[in-house]
Amino acid sequence: MGQRCALITGITGQDGSYLAEHLLARDYRVVGMVRRASTESFERIAHLVDRIELEQADLLDQLSLVNLLQRVRPAEVYNLAAQSFVPTSFSQPLLTGEFTALGVTRMLEAVRLVDPEIRFYQASSSEMFGKVQETPQTEQTPFYPRSPYGVAKLYGHWITINYRESYGIYACSGILFNHESPRRGREFVTRKIAEGAARIALGLQEDLRLGNLDARRDWGYAPEYVDAMWRMLQQDAPADYVVGTGEYHSCREFCEIAFGHLGLDYRDHVRLDPELLRPAEVETLLADPSRARESLGWSPTTSFEELVRIMVDAETAHWREHKDPAGR
Ligand code: NDP
Ligand code: GDR
């Protein structure tokens, strides 16, 4: 039997890069789908480009997806590509719907047409719980999304279930709670705080502007979460799983630990910027990951404090190296 092949959409993103590492370690042939750009954004996978294959296609273009699956013939497809930043979904709601919602159907249609035996993973999100209807949230908790992003993800979630029920495709939806790492996009709050704290400690900036400090999230460590994705596709039957830590913390606590780790008090540096408040906010999210623990044997090991320290240390090392003599 040949090497098992996995196709990852969104391989240039945080999760795509960790998932590629995870699958290479399990001896997969890894193919990453990338969209055409005038400059390549391969920063997160630079260390992997010799060991993976990259193929151009776009979630907005149905035929490119069909052709891609015909060329690559993967056994597993991980659909991680999306417009994933919640504030941008308020300013670009239609484009977010095209990528994050309809893009899922386009990929599922390609699977159905080319090879319905392909196992399919959809990157669903805790943002679908939004204005939470119960705490903690399980696979049975009713949804109430609070942003065009959350609404688009909910469509992607249900269309995945629908293709499973209609066509018997092995399709899973992982309802992942926030997961972070030094590879997180810079605009997300954890990376922004880690980077801001490190730069302030090094004298590179004075203060950090943030929005709602009271929002609480169930934050985990991204490299551990891609293992849950892989496990979902190795079961006897497809299902949906909540993946999180079962602990939540506020943005304020993240600031306290991040700045405290560098001997600083966040209250001296963090400023509220009303522009960063969202038209509708998700105040609190908390996972009950019992099903993932019991059925997948998955559980997270990195604590919240460790996660914050990992991110702050990575930023400190980066900015120490890039600090120029003028202190910029
Ligand atoms: P990122 O924002 O880091 O990565 C998104 C990826 O999608 C990038 O590789 C991007 O490519 C790609 N992409 C966007 N639009 C298209 C398109 N039209 N065609 C092809 N590729 C496209 O996200 P994360 O890695 O953090 O998250 C992965 C997935 O999981 C996303 O779907 C996200 O919504 C979801 N999710 C994330 C959670 C988290 O806490 N991180 C929690 C729950 C769900 P490019 O480099 O070209 O921009
Ligand atoms: P989220 O992540 O919206 O949960 O979506 P983000 O880090 O952007 O926000 C988390 C919370 O922090 C508050 N906040 C700020 N957020 C940002 N980005 N910038 C700020 O300055 C700031 N100040 C306070 C926010 O209001 C919010 O409450 C992420 C994405 O990865 C999604 O793709 C994914 O689906 C969900 O996590 C689960």
XYZ file of C-alpha atoms and ligand atoms in Angstrom:
414
model
C 0.000 0.000 0.000
C 1.293 3.469 -0.895
C 1.788 6.399 1.439
C -1.461 7.860 2.787
C -2.127 11.290 1.283
C -3.697 14.289 3.022
C -4.738 17.570 1.442
C -4.771 20.643 3.702
C -6.547 23.848 2.683
C -5.261 26.843 4.642
C -1.807 25.284 5.009
C -0.211 28.738 5.230
C -2.234 29.531 8.377
C -1.485 28.765 12.016
C -3.281 25.417 12.155
C -2.314 24.331 8.635
C 1.377 24.604 9.462
C 1.079 22.564 12.677
C -1.151 19.980 11.015
C 1.363 19.540 8.191
C 4.081 18.809 10.785
C 1.768 16.388 12.585
C 0.972 14.431 9.415
C 4.565 14.369 8.157
C 5.551 12.820 11.489
C 3.003 10.080 10.718
C 4.530 9.478 7.305
C 1.757 11.070 5.229
C 2.272 12.564 1.817
C 1.142 16.132 2.572
C -0.268 18.401 -0.116
C -1.161 21.993 0.729
C -3.667 24.038 -1.215
C -2.576 27.659 -1.653
C -4.272 30.508 -3.448
C -2.489 32.578 -6.022
C -0.941 35.822 -4.709
C 1.532 38.300 -6.154
C 3.746 37.673 -3.137
C 3.792 34.333 -1.356
C 2.899 34.166 2.344
C 4.754 30.977 3.253
C 6.344 32.252 6.488
C 4.765 29.558 8.694
C 5.659 26.674 6.371
C 9.111 27.852 5.231
C 10.735 25.045 7.234
C 8.494 22.449 5.525
C 8.543 23.376 1.840
C 11.030 20.646 0.951
C 8.809 17.967 2.506
C 5.350 18.983 1.277
C 3.746 19.657 -2.091
C 1.957 22.936 -2.748
C -0.866 23.176 -5.296
C -2.782 26.260 -6.374
C -6.568 26.367 -6.104
C -9.119 28.661 -4.500
C -12.195 28.079 -2.362
C -13.988 30.608 -4.578
C -13.417 28.549 -7.730
C -15.303 25.247 -7.940
C -13.464 23.823 -10.927
C -10.065 24.480 -9.369
C -11.109 22.292 -6.410
C -12.379 19.463 -8.605
C -9.184 19.522 -10.670
C -7.094 19.614 -7.521
C -8.713 16.489 -6.055
C -8.392 14.708 -9.393
C -4.662 15.484 -9.526
C -3.839 14.737 -5.895
C -6.275 11.903 -5.035
C -6.047 12.404 -1.247
C -7.432 9.950 1.312
C -8.131 12.807 3.749
C -9.051 16.472 3.234
C -8.665 18.987 6.066
C -10.616 22.127 5.205
C -8.931 24.811 7.308
C -9.009 27.705 4.831
C -11.314 30.555 5.779
C -11.545 34.273 6.372
C -10.983 33.701 10.081
C -10.829 37.159 11.704
C -14.121 38.126 13.363
C -13.813 41.968 12.990
C -13.128 41.604 9.239
C -16.328 39.607 8.938
C -18.254 42.717 10.017
C -16.514 44.900 7.407
C -16.525 42.212 4.662
C -19.557 40.036 5.430
C -20.203 38.886 1.861
C -16.624 37.860 1.150
C -16.529 36.057 4.500
C -19.650 34.157 3.466
C -18.082 33.186 0.143
C -14.900 31.738 1.724
C -16.051 30.569 5.100
C -19.554 29.321 4.262
C -19.955 28.533 0.544
C -16.306 27.489 0.261
C -17.179 24.453 2.393
C -19.922 23.386 -0.010
C -17.588 23.827 -2.962
C -15.021 21.540 -1.327
C -17.673 18.986 -0.348
C -19.062 19.014 -3.896
C -15.559 18.326 -5.204
C -15.241 15.391 -2.773
C -18.638 14.024 -3.790
C -17.839 14.250 -7.504
C -14.234 13.046 -7.484
C -14.117 10.459 -4.684
C -16.809 10.144 -1.987
C -14.491 7.803 -0.050
C -12.330 10.804 0.928
C -12.484 11.545 4.659
C -13.321 15.205 5.244
C -12.576 17.477 8.213
C -14.335 20.840 8.580
C -12.841 23.532 10.836
C -15.918 24.594 12.785
C -15.722 27.070 15.629
C -16.896 27.883 19.140
C -17.974 31.242 17.650
C -21.093 29.328 16.526
C -22.175 29.277 20.212
C -21.813 33.088 20.344
C -24.366 34.340 22.841
C -24.154 31.123 24.779
C -27.360 29.254 25.552
C -25.742 27.085 28.265
C -22.376 26.748 29.989
C -20.200 24.803 29.365
C -20.878 24.134 25.684
C -21.187 20.589 24.325
C -22.003 19.092 20.913
C -25.694 19.400 21.906
C -25.677 23.081 22.925
C -27.906 25.228 20.657
C -26.065 27.751 18.479
C -26.430 31.550 18.530
C -23.697 33.131 16.377
C -22.914 36.817 16.927
C -20.917 37.814 13.838
C -21.017 37.245 10.087
C -18.045 34.926 10.699
C -20.008 32.875 13.246
C -23.007 32.698 10.923
C -20.780 31.576 8.017
C -19.141 28.890 10.179
C -22.568 27.644 11.214
C -23.488 27.177 7.565
C -20.213 25.262 7.028
C -20.995 23.108 10.053
C -24.481 22.137 8.891
C -23.525 21.555 5.272
C -20.840 19.146 6.502
C -23.456 17.243 8.507
C -25.808 17.365 5.545
C -23.275 15.797 3.150
C -22.587 13.094 5.731
C -26.291 12.300 6.077
C -27.209 12.732 2.390
C -24.283 11.032 0.666
C -22.682 8.901 3.373
C -19.430 10.870 3.175
C -17.104 10.415 6.160
C -17.329 14.091 7.118
C -16.501 15.444 10.596
C -16.884 18.870 12.060
C -14.466 19.843 14.821
C -15.950 22.590 16.986
C -12.655 24.012 18.141
C -12.390 26.634 20.851
C -9.690 29.329 20.592
C -6.205 27.904 20.248
C -3.095 29.981 20.138
C 0.656 29.788 19.574
C 3.577 31.939 18.478
C 2.268 31.338 14.914
C -1.099 32.986 15.638
C -1.997 35.890 13.312
C -0.808 39.202 14.818
C -4.267 40.792 14.990
C -5.731 38.147 17.341
C -5.802 39.239 20.964
C -3.329 36.722 22.470
C -0.577 37.405 19.932
C -1.278 41.118 20.119
C -0.877 41.121 23.910
C 2.231 38.893 23.828
C 3.855 41.048 21.168
C 2.852 44.312 22.864
C 4.164 43.206 26.267
C 7.485 42.062 24.787
C 7.981 45.281 22.804
C 7.085 47.437 25.809
C 9.554 45.522 28.007
C 12.258 46.078 25.367
C 11.479 49.801 25.144
C 10.134 49.538 21.586
C 6.647 50.892 22.323
C 4.917 52.624 25.219
C 1.400 51.309 25.378
C -0.994 48.761 23.928
C -4.506 49.533 22.713
C -7.094 46.823 23.285
C -10.873 46.387 23.184
C -13.043 44.392 25.589
C -10.757 43.139 28.379
C -13.586 41.289 30.128
C -14.226 38.821 27.281
C -13.489 35.281 28.436
C -12.230 32.502 26.214
C -11.310 28.843 26.566
C -7.744 29.177 25.244
C -5.601 26.149 24.348
C -2.284 25.468 22.626
C -2.623 25.020 18.834
C -0.133 22.144 18.249
C -2.275 19.967 20.531
C -5.486 20.819 18.674
C -4.329 19.567 15.274
C -3.920 16.131 16.860
C -7.661 16.181 17.649
C -8.416 16.949 13.965
C -6.357 13.977 12.828
C -7.933 11.670 15.426
C -11.431 12.591 14.192
C -10.623 11.158 10.765
C -9.238 7.868 12.173
C -12.459 6.630 13.862
C -14.820 3.882 12.654
C -17.644 6.377 12.093
C -17.720 10.143 11.525
C -19.010 12.497 14.242
C -18.688 16.075 15.489
C -16.561 16.993 18.486
C -16.102 19.943 20.826
C -12.385 20.555 21.400
C -11.213 22.849 24.205
C -9.614 22.842 27.650
C -12.651 23.172 29.936
C -11.121 26.311 31.543
C -11.710 29.941 30.708
C -9.855 33.175 31.360
C -10.409 36.834 30.527
C -8.308 39.012 28.232
C -7.439 40.939 31.408
C -5.958 37.789 32.985
C -3.983 37.173 29.797
C -2.575 40.708 30.127
C -1.809 40.238 33.835
C 0.233 37.080 33.235
C 1.921 38.296 30.035
C 3.077 41.620 31.470
C 3.762 40.038 34.891
C 6.073 37.492 33.241
C 8.200 40.454 32.128
C 8.083 42.204 35.512
C 5.495 44.775 34.341
C 2.005 45.801 35.487
C -0.406 45.761 32.531
C -2.410 48.612 34.081
C 0.498 50.973 33.379
C 0.456 50.189 29.649
C -2.891 48.875 28.391
C -5.355 51.486 27.064
C -8.965 50.940 26.067
C -9.633 51.771 22.418
C -13.393 51.952 21.774
C -12.708 51.416 18.056
C -11.722 47.841 18.941
C -15.093 46.998 20.501
C -17.226 44.794 18.227
C -20.779 45.586 17.004
C -21.897 42.396 18.796
C -19.599 40.622 21.239
C -19.146 37.037 22.373
C -18.614 37.570 26.099
C -17.770 34.091 27.292
C -16.993 30.639 25.890
C -16.248 27.455 27.799
C -15.870 23.970 26.325
C -16.988 20.658 27.720
C -14.613 18.398 25.750
C -15.854 15.124 27.314
C -16.727 13.455 24.016
C -13.283 14.210 22.528
C -11.634 12.854 25.673
C -13.730 9.689 25.825
C -14.031 8.828 22.109
C -10.808 10.232 20.672
C -8.572 9.798 23.716
C -7.649 13.465 23.276
C -6.833 15.854 26.101
C -4.790 19.040 26.261
C -1.676 19.258 28.434
C -0.387 22.849 28.186
C -1.794 25.071 30.951
C -3.038 28.620 30.390
C -0.035 30.088 32.242
C 2.378 27.989 30.135
C 0.636 29.084 26.931
C 1.009 32.769 27.844
C 4.670 32.284 28.729
C 5.404 30.382 25.490
C 3.910 33.242 23.458
C 5.607 36.041 25.413
C 8.998 34.293 25.322
C 8.727 33.803 21.548
C 7.940 37.500 21.037
C 10.733 38.581 23.366
C 13.269 36.443 21.480
C 12.006 37.783 18.138
C 12.030 41.467 19.075
C 15.347 41.271 20.922
C 16.902 40.023 17.696
C 15.185 42.641 15.545
C 15.713 45.622 17.822
C 17.766 48.193 15.976
C 20.299 50.481 17.680
C 17.858 53.402 17.460
C 15.499 51.418 19.708
C 12.711 51.109 17.119
P -5.568 31.483 9.760
O -6.304 32.754 9.575
O -4.199 31.499 10.411
O -5.402 30.741 8.334
C -6.408 30.791 7.361
C -5.931 30.096 6.102
O -6.966 30.125 5.110
C -4.713 30.733 5.454
O -3.843 29.714 5.028
C -5.301 31.454 4.236
O -4.407 31.599 3.165
C -6.402 30.483 3.851
N -7.428 31.051 2.966
C -8.258 32.071 3.248
N -9.081 32.282 2.209
C -8.763 31.361 1.242
C -9.264 31.067 -0.081
N -10.240 31.758 -0.627
N -8.722 30.043 -0.778
C -7.713 29.344 -0.235
N -7.189 29.582 0.989
C -7.714 30.588 1.716
O -6.529 30.489 10.570
P -6.190 29.391 11.709
O -5.074 28.556 11.252
O -6.144 30.050 13.035
O -7.539 28.555 11.704
C -7.757 27.481 10.781
C -9.235 27.272 10.576
O -9.852 26.936 11.816
C -10.012 28.473 10.050
O -11.056 27.984 9.240
C -10.601 29.107 11.311
O -11.752 29.845 10.998
C -10.886 27.867 12.116
N -10.872 28.004 13.558
C -9.763 28.545 14.179
C -9.702 28.596 15.554
C -8.515 29.171 16.261
O -8.629 29.448 17.468
N -7.377 29.347 15.611
C -10.804 28.072 16.384
C -11.887 27.498 15.622
C -11.909 27.466 14.266
P -3.505 32.930 2.924
O -2.204 32.652 3.620
O -3.406 32.955 1.449
O -4.245 34.097 3.510
P -12.019 35.410 18.469
O -10.481 35.795 18.699
O -12.832 36.560 18.021
O -12.459 34.687 19.711
O -11.924 34.411 17.236
P -9.765 37.191 18.993
O -8.435 36.858 19.547
O -9.819 38.116 17.823
O -10.703 37.848 20.139
C -10.910 37.238 21.409
C -11.585 38.223 22.345
O -10.663 39.267 22.676
C -11.355 40.505 22.632
N -10.398 41.612 22.385
C -9.669 41.775 21.269
N -9.580 41.027 20.146
C -8.712 41.445 19.183
N -8.564 40.700 18.078
N -7.980 42.601 19.306
C -8.056 43.395 20.414
O -7.391 44.420 20.510
C -8.939 42.961 21.455
N -9.256 43.448 22.676
C -10.128 42.630 23.235
C -12.367 40.329 21.517
O -13.400 41.317 21.622
C -12.828 38.902 21.762
O -13.855 38.878 22.696
C -10.881 33.444 17.137
C -10.591 33.203 15.641
O -9.451 32.369 15.527
C -11.746 32.534 14.958
O -11.381 32.190 13.626
C -12.091 31.261 15.746
O -13.169 30.608 15.154
C -12.406 31.608 17.189
O -11.276 32.228 17.765
C -12.727 30.377 18.025
